[in-house]
Amino acid sequence: MTEQTTPGRTPFDFMGLYRTTRESAMRGEVAMALGIVVILVCLILPMPTWLLDIGLAISLTFSVMILMTAIFIQKPLEFSSFPTILLISTLLRLSLNLASTRLILSHGHEGEAAAGAIIKAFAGFVMSGNFVIGITVFAILTLVNFVVITKGSGRIAEVAARFALDAMPGKQMAIDADLSAGLIDESEARKRRQELDETASFFGAMDGASKFVRGDAIAGLIITLINVIVGMIVGVWQQGMTFTAAADAFTRLTVGDGLVSQIPALIVSVAAGIMVTKAGIEGGTDKAVFGQLSGYPAGLGLSSVLMVALGLLPGMPILPFFALAGVTGYYAYKLPRMREEKAKKDAEMLMLENRPPPVSDEPIGTALAIDLVRMELGYGLLALINSEQGTRLTDQIKALRRQLASEIGFVLPSVRIQDNLQLPPNTYVIRIKEIESGRGDIRPNNLLVMDPRGEPIQLPGERTTEPTFGLPAMWVENSYREEGLFKGYTVVDAPTVVVTHLTEVVKDHMAELLSYSETQKLLDELDRTHQKLVADVIPTQITVGGLQRVLQNLLSERVSIRDLPTILEGIAEATTFTRNISAITEHVRARLARQISDANTGPNGFVPLITLSPEWEQAFTEAIVGDGDDRQLSMSPSRLQQFITAVRTNFEKYAMMGESPVLLTSPGIRAYVRSIVERFRPQTVVMSQNEIHPKAKIKTLGQI
């Protein structure tokens, strides 16, 4: 048979409802909600004695768990749910108290077991057959809980909440100040703010939760009085008992019930007092109490003497006082020695931790590692990195790395600095990939003076040659700084000389320092908005190795690669018609025309140009042989020498006039002209007409 359903209605899924209900029941919040509902039901419905015994046992266990947790926590915020737990435990005790009251008033005339075994046991054990003793003990417990513990805890919680709220603005400002000063990071500041908010909320909640404990004590006292009075009325008028028998039976049960309720209440009150008094104390309660009480051996010694004096008073028991005097005297004698031994062990552990590790044989593979950039210093220059006055060499190198990253888009590898006793004292050597690329001799305590006009320097000192550009210079004493600046000289200190030399050496070898991994790192560090461009270009149109070669070609002529998205766009365009790296590089340079033109604009706002004559343009065009990737320049040596002489003559002439012109060629021959010029004038910039931006202002100085 097929299942018949009414059109427009969906059949009810009983199995699905069952599975959903079962899964929900396993969740903690549902179990908590059901527990609260059960407690509320106990306030209304009667409860059998066996269930009451289970509930009272749960209440006692719950109270002890709360107290133990309060003792062992390190700080109050670790038990931030205490106010909620306090409310639940109070509600549980009140519901059990009401259930036991119902049983006492209904069945109290039947005997001591009318309200369950636990109440019977408490009534018999504490009262010892005399209900007057039970009433007295119960009254004392209630007074201790209500007058001493609850009132004191409530006052401490109130003051702590007020102080926590009043101190919040100042603590917030302190956190912001530490964040601004760089003492902490954003995550630590966020953590501290959250902890501050939780502290204020916790003590505010504890202020209100202390009222639960006080109200619980008052309710327990009132319920006990009602049980005694109403129980005797019920026993005499309704059950026909004598007044004495009714008073004995109902008082015994009521006091037992009160004790079962007040002992957990007293335990929870003590836990609340420990919680609020632990504010500002780190560590467990035992460490806070015993650690501070035993912190003064002199106090323990004086306590021992007083215990002996009390034991010698007439009528005093000697044994307990002398035993306590012996314990306190022993610790007064022992604690200083224990502290000395601990301090000695701590010092030994500190020495072991700070002891340098034993020298071990390095793996042979470490010998294969190459320092990309290394600077070796003679022993006379070690003060440049250890000096406490002025700018240290290491600080200037850090600034250089940041400067190169912002100007060139190239992240300089870490520079390793080491001493070399084989060098002269005042000599330094700059090595790129273990090969010497620069060397200089400086005076670490003097100033280097140069005349930008090229005239002789009119100051007393030691004549020398500036190590970076080979210009005539002079080392002078520091006292001549003001006089040198007044005469228009360029005055620099020794660390600046070294860093300037390092800068030029690095710029000359940037293409060599840009490795495959550094290229991949540049791609990975691009903004997320440009990652789609990277995915489209690499590796479908060009590999990471091909991109590395393009970037190396740009860096070899000191063209900034910081605008990497534009470079990738230029590569994407060029790869549609060529796979030649040189041709791709030329196309990318045309895309960077505005950047290249701006970099070569002089102080007067013009790009100074020296153009290549049509004869030379034709000569270079005719000298290019081969097709595609095999194209190369084939020009006779005599013709090349004529070109070199013409370029050197023209550029030296304009250099004497204070100009640094750019050599302008046609796009097809620019790379070949540059390959020749860089051999004798590497600092000369060679641009093609495609690299002159339309809005750039140009000034033609001459023609080759």
XYZ file of C-alpha atoms in Angstrom:
704
model
C 0.000 0.000 0.000
C 1.159 3.492 -0.749
C 1.130 6.221 1.873
C -1.792 8.608 1.407
C -1.111 12.249 2.219
C -3.375 15.204 2.132
C -2.503 17.620 -0.690
C -0.723 20.741 0.612
C 0.422 19.087 3.873
C 3.733 17.503 4.798
C 3.615 14.255 6.828
C 4.949 14.690 10.402
C 8.420 13.152 10.894
C 8.290 11.547 14.350
C 11.740 9.939 13.994
C 13.307 13.243 13.022
C 11.716 14.923 16.039
C 13.043 12.137 18.271
C 16.597 12.486 16.914
C 16.502 16.268 17.284
C 15.280 16.011 20.859
C 17.926 13.420 21.757
C 20.742 15.530 20.284
C 19.498 18.633 22.064
C 19.345 16.787 25.364
C 23.044 16.045 25.068
C 23.902 19.716 24.959
C 25.048 21.374 28.152
C 22.701 24.348 28.006
C 19.657 22.080 27.782
C 20.853 20.086 30.783
C 21.363 23.309 32.724
C 17.894 24.544 31.835
C 16.344 21.252 32.911
C 18.225 21.402 36.217
C 16.891 24.902 36.960
C 13.374 23.784 36.087
C 13.691 20.794 38.461
C 14.797 23.125 41.281
C 11.801 25.382 40.651
C 9.461 22.376 40.579
C 10.749 21.346 44.008
C 9.417 24.654 45.339
C 5.879 23.606 44.409
C 5.537 19.829 44.353
C 6.080 17.517 47.361
C 9.242 15.444 47.467
C 9.712 11.912 48.867
C 12.274 11.381 51.596
C 14.675 9.383 49.405
C 14.749 12.155 46.801
C 15.244 14.747 49.554
C 18.274 12.811 50.819
C 19.755 12.820 47.312
C 19.132 16.568 46.980
C 20.732 17.345 50.365
C 23.767 15.232 49.464
C 24.092 17.125 46.167
C 23.836 20.447 48.037
C 26.604 19.488 50.489
C 28.878 18.203 47.703
C 28.213 21.280 45.560
C 29.146 23.585 48.447
C 32.407 21.740 49.143
C 33.320 21.879 45.432
C 32.746 25.650 45.413
C 34.966 26.111 48.483
C 37.806 23.971 47.085
C 37.716 25.799 43.763
C 37.870 29.173 45.534
C 40.921 28.008 47.516
C 42.930 26.599 44.611
C 42.368 29.250 41.907
C 45.287 31.599 41.185
C 43.231 34.759 40.757
C 39.509 35.628 41.118
C 38.898 35.958 37.351
C 39.590 32.236 36.932
C 36.265 31.652 38.744
C 34.303 34.437 37.041
C 31.140 32.308 36.997
C 31.004 32.364 40.827
C 28.022 34.787 41.067
C 25.933 32.541 38.791
C 26.953 29.419 40.709
C 26.159 31.201 43.979
C 22.636 31.965 42.768
C 22.068 28.356 41.684
C 23.353 26.928 44.984
C 21.201 29.354 46.979
C 18.126 28.444 44.945
C 18.893 24.729 45.417
C 19.148 25.092 49.210
C 15.924 27.103 49.432
C 14.016 24.546 47.364
C 15.330 21.696 49.522
C 14.536 23.691 52.659
C 10.964 24.178 51.495
C 10.634 20.482 50.582
C 11.944 19.420 53.990
C 9.574 21.894 55.703
C 6.644 20.270 53.908
C 7.750 16.810 55.073
C 8.383 17.944 58.682
C 5.006 19.615 59.036
C 3.203 16.714 57.322
C 4.923 13.719 58.937
C 6.889 15.098 61.879
C 4.648 13.280 64.365
C 5.711 9.935 62.865
C 9.257 10.058 64.224
C 12.820 11.246 63.474
C 12.894 9.624 59.991
C 9.958 11.695 58.743
C 12.247 14.093 56.788
C 14.832 11.613 55.575
C 17.984 9.973 56.825
C 20.317 12.968 56.431
C 18.214 15.289 58.571
C 17.845 12.514 61.143
C 21.600 11.968 61.244
C 22.361 15.691 61.656
C 19.715 16.028 64.379
C 21.060 13.059 66.340
C 24.775 13.822 65.880
C 24.744 17.555 66.632
C 21.987 17.681 69.213
C 23.202 14.567 71.126
C 19.679 13.923 72.430
C 19.218 17.475 73.723
C 17.326 19.867 71.445
C 18.521 22.870 73.500
C 22.087 22.115 72.417
C 20.902 21.809 68.825
C 19.104 25.139 68.949
C 22.185 26.789 70.439
C 24.542 25.361 67.812
C 22.173 26.317 65.031
C 21.829 29.873 66.365
C 25.597 30.291 66.602
C 26.155 28.987 63.072
C 23.505 31.358 61.757
C 24.998 34.354 63.596
C 28.510 33.536 62.367
C 27.268 33.246 58.805
C 25.003 36.288 58.888
C 26.863 38.764 61.106
C 30.520 37.917 60.482
C 31.202 36.239 57.126
C 28.295 37.456 54.986
C 28.423 41.057 56.164
C 32.194 41.315 55.778
C 32.194 39.685 52.334
C 29.413 41.981 51.154
C 31.289 45.081 52.312
C 34.535 43.971 50.647
C 32.702 43.179 47.409
C 30.979 46.576 47.469
C 34.224 48.511 47.974
C 36.098 46.375 45.411
C 33.384 46.977 42.805
C 33.450 50.727 43.438
C 37.257 50.926 43.236
C 37.342 48.734 40.112
C 34.856 50.988 38.315
C 36.599 54.200 39.453
C 40.003 52.916 38.306
C 38.869 51.821 34.834
C 39.535 55.142 32.985
C 43.070 55.408 34.395
C 43.903 51.807 33.572
C 42.513 52.232 30.045
C 44.757 55.275 29.552
C 47.756 53.314 30.874
C 47.100 50.527 28.359
C 46.802 53.061 25.513
C 50.039 54.723 26.627
C 51.925 51.409 26.653
C 50.532 50.625 23.199
C 51.587 54.019 21.831
C 55.063 53.659 23.330
C 55.494 50.267 21.663
C 55.855 48.407 24.989
C 52.990 46.067 24.031
C 51.394 45.069 20.749
C 47.754 45.308 19.682
C 46.881 41.758 20.765
C 48.339 42.297 24.254
C 46.467 45.611 24.564
C 43.232 43.910 23.535
C 43.853 41.157 26.095
C 44.475 43.685 28.879
C 41.345 45.670 28.023
C 39.263 42.495 28.075
C 40.739 41.478 31.436
C 40.012 44.955 32.811
C 36.385 44.775 31.690
C 36.015 41.275 33.136
C 37.464 42.428 36.482
C 35.015 45.324 36.775
C 32.082 43.101 35.765
C 33.154 40.352 38.194
C 33.374 42.571 41.263
C 30.152 44.313 40.298
C 28.448 40.923 40.095
C 30.043 39.852 43.400
C 28.583 42.943 45.051
C 25.124 41.768 44.082
C 25.842 38.086 44.694
C 26.795 38.789 48.312
C 23.169 39.783 48.858
C 22.167 36.222 47.927
C 24.260 34.839 50.776
C 22.860 37.330 53.278
C 19.296 36.720 52.160
C 19.871 32.963 52.351
C 20.973 33.256 55.987
C 17.930 35.360 56.903
C 15.581 32.998 55.065
C 17.079 29.977 56.839
C 16.554 31.595 60.252
C 12.950 32.563 59.480
C 12.106 29.140 58.042
C 13.499 27.454 61.168
C 11.360 29.632 63.476
C 8.283 28.939 61.338
C 8.933 25.202 61.397
C 9.248 25.131 65.192
C 6.151 27.216 65.876
C 3.922 25.766 63.171
C 5.156 22.219 63.911
C 4.126 22.437 67.549
C 0.749 23.841 66.533
C 0.231 21.008 64.060
C 1.409 18.395 66.567
C -0.783 19.629 69.443
C -3.981 20.647 67.647
C -4.057 18.309 64.631
C -2.128 15.200 65.715
C -3.193 15.180 69.390
C 0.348 15.178 70.762
C 1.292 16.631 74.101
C 3.072 19.977 74.070
C 6.324 18.435 75.318
C 6.292 15.620 72.770
C 5.427 18.024 69.933
C 8.156 20.446 70.969
C 10.738 17.655 71.177
C 9.814 16.009 67.858
C 9.372 19.090 65.703
C 12.259 21.007 67.247
C 14.599 18.071 66.719
C 13.606 17.739 63.052
C 13.596 21.507 62.447
C 17.038 22.053 63.951
C 18.401 19.098 61.964
C 16.897 20.572 58.829
C 18.347 23.981 59.676
C 21.790 22.516 60.225
C 21.675 20.662 56.894
C 20.809 23.961 55.207
C 23.094 26.292 57.179
C 26.286 24.213 56.919
C 26.330 24.351 53.064
C 25.361 28.033 53.314
C 28.262 28.636 55.684
C 30.654 26.798 53.325
C 29.519 28.876 50.340
C 29.793 32.083 52.406
C 33.391 31.203 53.277
C 34.083 30.582 49.575
C 32.577 33.978 48.709
C 34.739 35.626 51.369
C 37.876 33.966 49.981
C 36.954 35.093 46.458
C 36.521 38.774 47.330
C 39.530 38.881 49.676
C 41.851 37.438 46.987
C 41.686 40.641 44.919
C 45.249 41.705 44.102
C 46.747 38.363 45.255
C 48.427 36.069 42.742
C 48.737 32.326 43.332
C 46.801 29.812 45.373
C 45.404 30.657 48.808
C 47.980 28.479 50.546
C 50.881 30.350 48.921
C 49.319 33.720 49.686
C 48.685 32.882 53.367
C 51.583 30.659 54.422
C 54.072 32.349 52.139
C 53.406 35.751 53.699
C 52.987 34.542 57.278
C 56.349 32.801 57.061
C 57.990 35.744 55.348
C 59.339 37.228 58.629
C 61.308 34.762 60.770
C 61.696 37.375 63.503
C 57.921 37.436 63.934
C 57.861 33.648 64.244
C 60.615 33.774 66.870
C 58.743 36.359 68.924
C 55.571 34.265 68.659
C 57.501 31.278 70.014
C 58.660 33.299 73.037
C 55.099 34.466 73.753
C 53.787 30.871 73.539
C 56.362 29.816 76.154
C 55.338 32.714 78.400
C 51.656 31.802 78.137
C 52.414 28.156 78.931
C 54.201 29.194 82.135
C 51.218 31.137 83.481
C 49.563 29.467 86.492
C 46.780 27.076 85.477
C 47.649 27.082 81.760
C 48.184 23.722 80.026
C 51.878 23.525 79.260
C 51.868 20.870 76.532
C 49.905 22.650 73.721
C 51.658 25.989 74.233
C 55.115 24.431 74.375
C 54.346 22.329 71.274
C 53.289 25.437 69.328
C 56.324 27.323 70.647
C 58.562 24.515 69.396
C 57.001 24.551 65.911
C 57.212 28.343 65.492
C 60.720 28.438 66.985
C 61.905 25.698 64.631
C 60.675 27.565 61.549
C 62.059 30.865 62.868
C 65.483 29.182 63.015
C 65.143 27.167 59.800
C 63.543 29.644 57.368
C 66.583 31.992 56.936
C 68.836 29.006 56.147
C 66.262 27.563 53.762
C 66.135 30.911 51.949
C 69.928 31.083 51.734
C 70.045 27.597 50.250
C 67.279 28.477 47.789
C 69.048 31.691 46.752
C 72.282 29.716 46.287
C 70.530 27.115 44.138
C 68.832 29.851 42.090
C 72.194 31.521 41.500
C 73.713 28.202 40.414
C 70.786 27.555 38.062
C 71.167 31.057 36.623
C 74.859 30.467 36.020
C 74.074 27.172 34.318
C 71.494 28.847 32.085
C 73.830 31.716 31.172
C 76.816 29.468 30.606
C 77.731 29.412 26.914
C 76.904 26.130 25.230
C 79.802 23.805 24.533
C 81.485 24.346 21.242
C 80.388 21.638 18.883
C 81.678 20.746 15.483
C 79.567 22.462 12.868
C 78.273 20.306 10.051
C 80.413 20.441 6.953
C 77.359 21.656 5.047
C 77.552 25.024 6.857
C 80.757 25.729 4.945
C 78.670 25.917 1.778
C 76.615 28.867 3.054
C 77.436 32.191 1.384
C 77.007 35.635 2.935
C 75.231 37.717 0.321
C 76.522 40.976 1.798
C 79.374 41.030 4.294
C 81.443 43.833 5.733
C 84.811 43.069 7.307
C 86.349 45.614 9.680
C 89.863 46.041 10.953
C 90.194 46.017 14.733
C 90.552 49.810 14.795
C 87.028 50.213 13.354
C 85.177 48.022 15.869
C 84.252 51.172 17.783
C 81.915 52.083 14.894
C 79.491 49.317 15.927
C 80.007 49.564 19.712
C 80.014 53.322 20.140
C 77.485 54.790 22.573
C 77.913 58.310 21.176
C 76.503 59.435 17.853
C 74.937 57.163 15.274
C 76.276 53.634 15.199
C 77.140 51.902 11.958
C 74.510 49.210 12.533
C 71.774 51.822 12.923
C 72.767 53.492 9.656
C 72.722 50.136 7.854
C 69.181 49.516 9.138
C 68.176 52.924 7.775
C 69.864 52.058 4.458
C 67.807 48.861 4.098
C 64.608 50.823 4.674
C 65.702 53.524 2.217
C 66.484 51.012 -0.549
C 63.146 49.272 0.006
C 61.225 52.554 -0.392
C 63.269 53.943 -3.315
C 64.222 50.910 -5.382
C 61.643 48.373 -4.200
C 64.544 46.040 -3.386
C 64.898 44.526 0.096
C 68.588 44.443 0.900
C 69.617 41.146 2.565
C 70.964 41.335 6.082
C 74.499 42.709 6.175
C 76.857 40.547 8.193
C 79.512 42.560 10.019
C 82.605 40.807 11.342
C 86.116 41.706 12.369
C 89.136 40.645 10.331
C 92.481 40.780 12.122
C 94.312 40.309 8.830
C 93.186 43.741 7.621
C 94.980 46.962 8.551
C 93.431 48.550 11.649
C 91.466 51.282 9.811
C 90.525 49.338 6.685
C 87.162 47.868 5.797
C 86.189 45.499 2.982
C 82.732 45.050 1.434
C 82.077 41.625 -0.039
C 79.175 40.634 -2.278
C 78.711 36.852 -2.306
C 82.139 36.384 -0.706
C 83.885 38.409 -3.453
C 85.513 41.721 -2.591
C 83.542 44.546 -4.189
C 84.792 47.574 -2.287
C 87.555 48.614 0.104
C 88.356 51.768 1.992
C 90.616 53.247 4.655
C 89.030 55.636 7.168
C 89.791 57.398 10.433
C 87.031 56.501 12.911
C 87.558 59.526 15.185
C 87.929 62.145 12.408
C 85.754 63.830 9.798
C 86.090 63.501 6.032
C 86.026 66.872 4.247
C 85.487 67.304 0.476
C 85.208 70.392 -1.676
C 82.345 70.055 -4.199
C 84.081 72.682 -6.392
C 87.171 70.486 -6.721
C 89.484 73.094 -5.193
C 92.196 72.295 -2.594
C 90.902 72.050 0.977
C 92.193 74.843 3.206
C 92.172 72.952 6.504
C 94.888 71.127 8.424
C 94.601 67.373 8.161
C 95.543 64.193 6.336
C 94.972 64.176 2.586
C 93.223 61.113 1.206
C 90.888 59.878 -1.499
C 87.199 59.416 -0.857
C 86.649 55.622 -1.161
C 83.260 55.643 -2.914
C 83.799 57.981 -5.894
C 87.576 58.469 -5.753
C 87.355 62.231 -5.088
C 90.164 64.135 -3.343
C 89.372 64.629 0.336
C 90.967 65.246 3.721
C 90.638 63.770 7.206
C 90.400 66.549 9.821
C 89.768 66.756 13.553
C 86.188 67.014 14.846
C 86.849 70.539 16.042
C 87.024 71.769 12.419
C 83.419 70.763 11.611
C 81.967 74.276 11.911
C 84.826 75.878 9.990
C 84.521 73.349 7.181
C 80.768 73.888 6.867
C 81.304 77.659 6.884
C 83.705 77.352 3.924
C 81.148 75.327 1.962
C 82.858 71.974 2.267
C 81.055 68.660 2.522
C 81.746 67.250 5.999
C 80.787 63.666 6.931
C 81.722 61.307 9.753
C 83.350 57.897 9.356
C 80.160 55.747 9.628
C 78.524 57.829 6.896
C 81.526 57.261 4.625
C 81.232 53.496 5.090
C 77.457 53.451 4.574
C 77.735 55.633 1.440
C 80.295 53.221 0.012
C 78.060 50.268 0.946
C 75.091 51.957 -0.729
C 76.894 52.375 -4.040
C 78.303 48.860 -3.959
C 74.867 47.395 -3.275
C 73.274 49.466 -6.044
C 75.914 48.218 -8.469
C 75.148 44.601 -7.515
C 71.396 44.729 -6.910
C 70.703 42.556 -9.941
C 73.059 39.919 -8.573
C 71.488 40.041 -5.106
C 67.925 39.566 -6.380
C 67.576 35.808 -6.036
C 64.750 33.500 -7.066
C 63.444 33.299 -3.504
C 63.500 37.096 -3.137
C 61.505 37.412 -6.357
C 58.919 34.959 -5.044
C 58.819 36.884 -1.763
C 58.086 40.134 -3.638
C 55.136 38.430 -5.337
C 53.829 36.986 -2.068
C 53.975 40.367 -0.329
C 51.873 42.141 -2.964
C 48.477 43.397 -1.801
C 45.580 41.003 -1.990
C 44.034 43.205 -4.695
C 46.974 42.390 -7.006
C 47.097 38.644 -6.386
C 44.676 38.038 -9.271
C 47.158 39.805 -11.593
C 49.968 37.599 -10.273
C 47.872 34.472 -10.845
C 47.105 35.528 -14.447
C 50.715 36.315 -15.373
C 52.665 33.665 -13.451
C 53.356 31.011 -14.556
C 51.113 31.002 -17.654
C 52.786 33.951 -19.409
C 56.177 34.042 -17.685
C 57.872 31.951 -15.019
C 59.225 33.266 -11.747
C 62.713 32.797 -13.184
C 61.790 34.886 -16.245
C 60.365 37.620 -13.978
C 63.594 37.491 -11.963
C 65.648 38.156 -15.106
C 63.420 41.094 -16.106
C 63.737 42.617 -12.635
C 67.504 42.048 -12.698
C 67.740 43.893 -16.027
C 65.882 46.829 -14.503
C 67.957 46.840 -11.308
C 71.212 46.671 -13.253
C 70.358 50.146 -14.609
C 69.040 51.290 -11.174
C 65.407 51.395 -12.253
C 63.091 51.030 -9.279
C 61.007 47.824 -9.206
C 58.736 49.061 -6.418
C 55.826 49.456 -8.858
C 55.663 45.702 -9.373
C 52.000 45.664 -10.548
C 52.866 47.947 -13.498
C 55.851 45.722 -14.317
C 53.599 42.649 -14.345
C 51.110 44.444 -16.582
C 53.925 45.355 -18.998
C 55.128 41.748 -19.031
C 51.591 40.535 -19.753
C 51.424 42.868 -22.741
C 54.917 42.018 -24.057
C 54.461 38.253 -23.879
C 51.681 38.454 -26.461
C 54.260 39.164 -29.194
C 57.658 38.052 -27.818
C 59.300 35.705 -25.357
C 62.686 37.406 -25.492
C 63.659 38.679 -22.032
C 65.493 41.721 -23.433
C 62.493 42.701 -25.582
C 60.143 42.221 -22.606
C 62.428 44.400 -20.496
C 62.383 47.184 -23.102
C 58.575 47.092 -23.196
C 58.412 47.246 -19.408
C 60.759 50.256 -19.421
C 58.348 51.992 -21.800
C 55.500 51.288 -19.331
C 57.652 52.857 -16.596
C 58.326 55.963 -18.700
C 56.900 58.418 -16.140
C 58.947 56.882 -13.324
C 62.185 56.788 -15.350
C 61.722 60.341 -16.625
C 61.044 61.621 -13.111
C 64.133 59.833 -11.737
C 66.355 61.559 -14.337
C 64.847 65.031 -14.067
C 67.444 67.551 -12.913
C 67.075 70.269 -10.248
C 65.837 72.754 -12.847
C 62.903 70.528 -13.819
C 64.302 69.294 -17.157
C 65.667 65.979 -18.366
C 69.094 66.858 -19.859
C 69.668 64.874 -23.046
C 72.517 64.058 -25.391
C 71.128 62.452 -28.511
C 72.721 59.947 -30.822
C 73.303 61.256 -34.329
C 71.475 59.600 -37.270
C 74.819 58.249 -38.495
C 75.452 56.378 -35.298
C 71.807 55.257 -35.143
C 72.182 53.752 -38.603
C 75.568 52.245 -37.762
C 74.162 50.422 -34.729
C 71.060 49.293 -36.593
C 73.163 47.828 -39.419
C 75.526 46.142 -36.919
C 72.735 44.092 -35.320
C 72.739 40.610 -36.832
C 70.602 37.521 -36.230
C 66.894 36.977 -35.747
C 64.694 36.638 -32.706
C 66.503 35.634 -29.531
C 69.817 35.296 -31.402
C 70.166 39.000 -32.236
C 73.524 40.489 -31.255
C 75.741 43.472 -32.045
C 78.521 42.913 -34.565
C 80.570 46.115 -34.958
C 84.233 46.407 -35.812
C 86.596 47.225 -32.907
C 87.818 50.435 -34.561
C 84.275 51.657 -35.009
C 83.475 50.820 -31.374
C 86.547 52.740 -30.243
C 85.379 55.806 -32.186
C 82.002 55.582 -30.468
C 83.569 55.204 -27.028
C 85.840 58.192 -27.584
C 82.951 60.356 -28.767
C 80.781 59.451 -25.783
C 83.564 59.973 -23.253
C 84.524 63.346 -24.739
C 80.984 64.708 -24.760
C 80.024 63.525 -21.300
C 83.241 64.744 -19.694
C 82.691 68.155 -21.281
C 79.216 68.478 -19.800
C 80.349 67.007 -16.487
C 82.802 69.900 -16.187
C 79.789 72.207 -16.664
C 77.952 70.515 -13.770
C 75.539 68.557 -15.945
C 74.668 64.832 -15.771
C 72.953 64.264 -19.121
C 71.090 61.194 -20.356
C 72.080 59.460 -23.596
C 68.974 59.209 -25.799
C 68.674 56.534 -28.516
C 65.978 54.844 -30.573
C 64.156 51.909 -28.896
C 65.593 49.232 -31.176
C 69.236 49.858 -30.328
C 69.007 51.139 -26.710
C 69.961 47.826 -25.094
C 73.007 47.408 -27.360
C 74.220 50.970 -26.794
C 73.831 50.482 -23.039
C 75.839 47.240 -23.130
C 78.789 49.207 -24.563
C 78.473 52.380 -22.451
C 78.225 50.489 -19.133
C 81.744 49.099 -19.656
C 83.456 52.497 -19.416
C 80.763 54.794 -17.908
C 78.429 52.584 -15.841
C 76.815 55.615 -14.171
C 75.588 57.002 -17.529
C 71.844 56.574 -18.077
C 70.772 55.398 -21.537
C 67.118 55.964 -22.429
C 65.057 55.381 -25.544
C 62.492 57.777 -26.990
C 59.709 55.511 -25.682
C 60.889 56.139 -22.117
C 60.442 59.922 -22.323
C 57.053 60.588 -20.782
C 54.840 62.970 -22.834
C 54.570 65.378 -19.887
C 58.296 65.351 -19.108
C 60.245 68.511 -19.898
C 63.429 67.864 -21.856
C 66.499 69.889 -22.701
C 68.868 68.752 -25.464
C 72.453 69.654 -24.615
C 74.232 68.156 -27.628
C 74.650 65.273 -30.025
C 77.103 62.447 -30.489
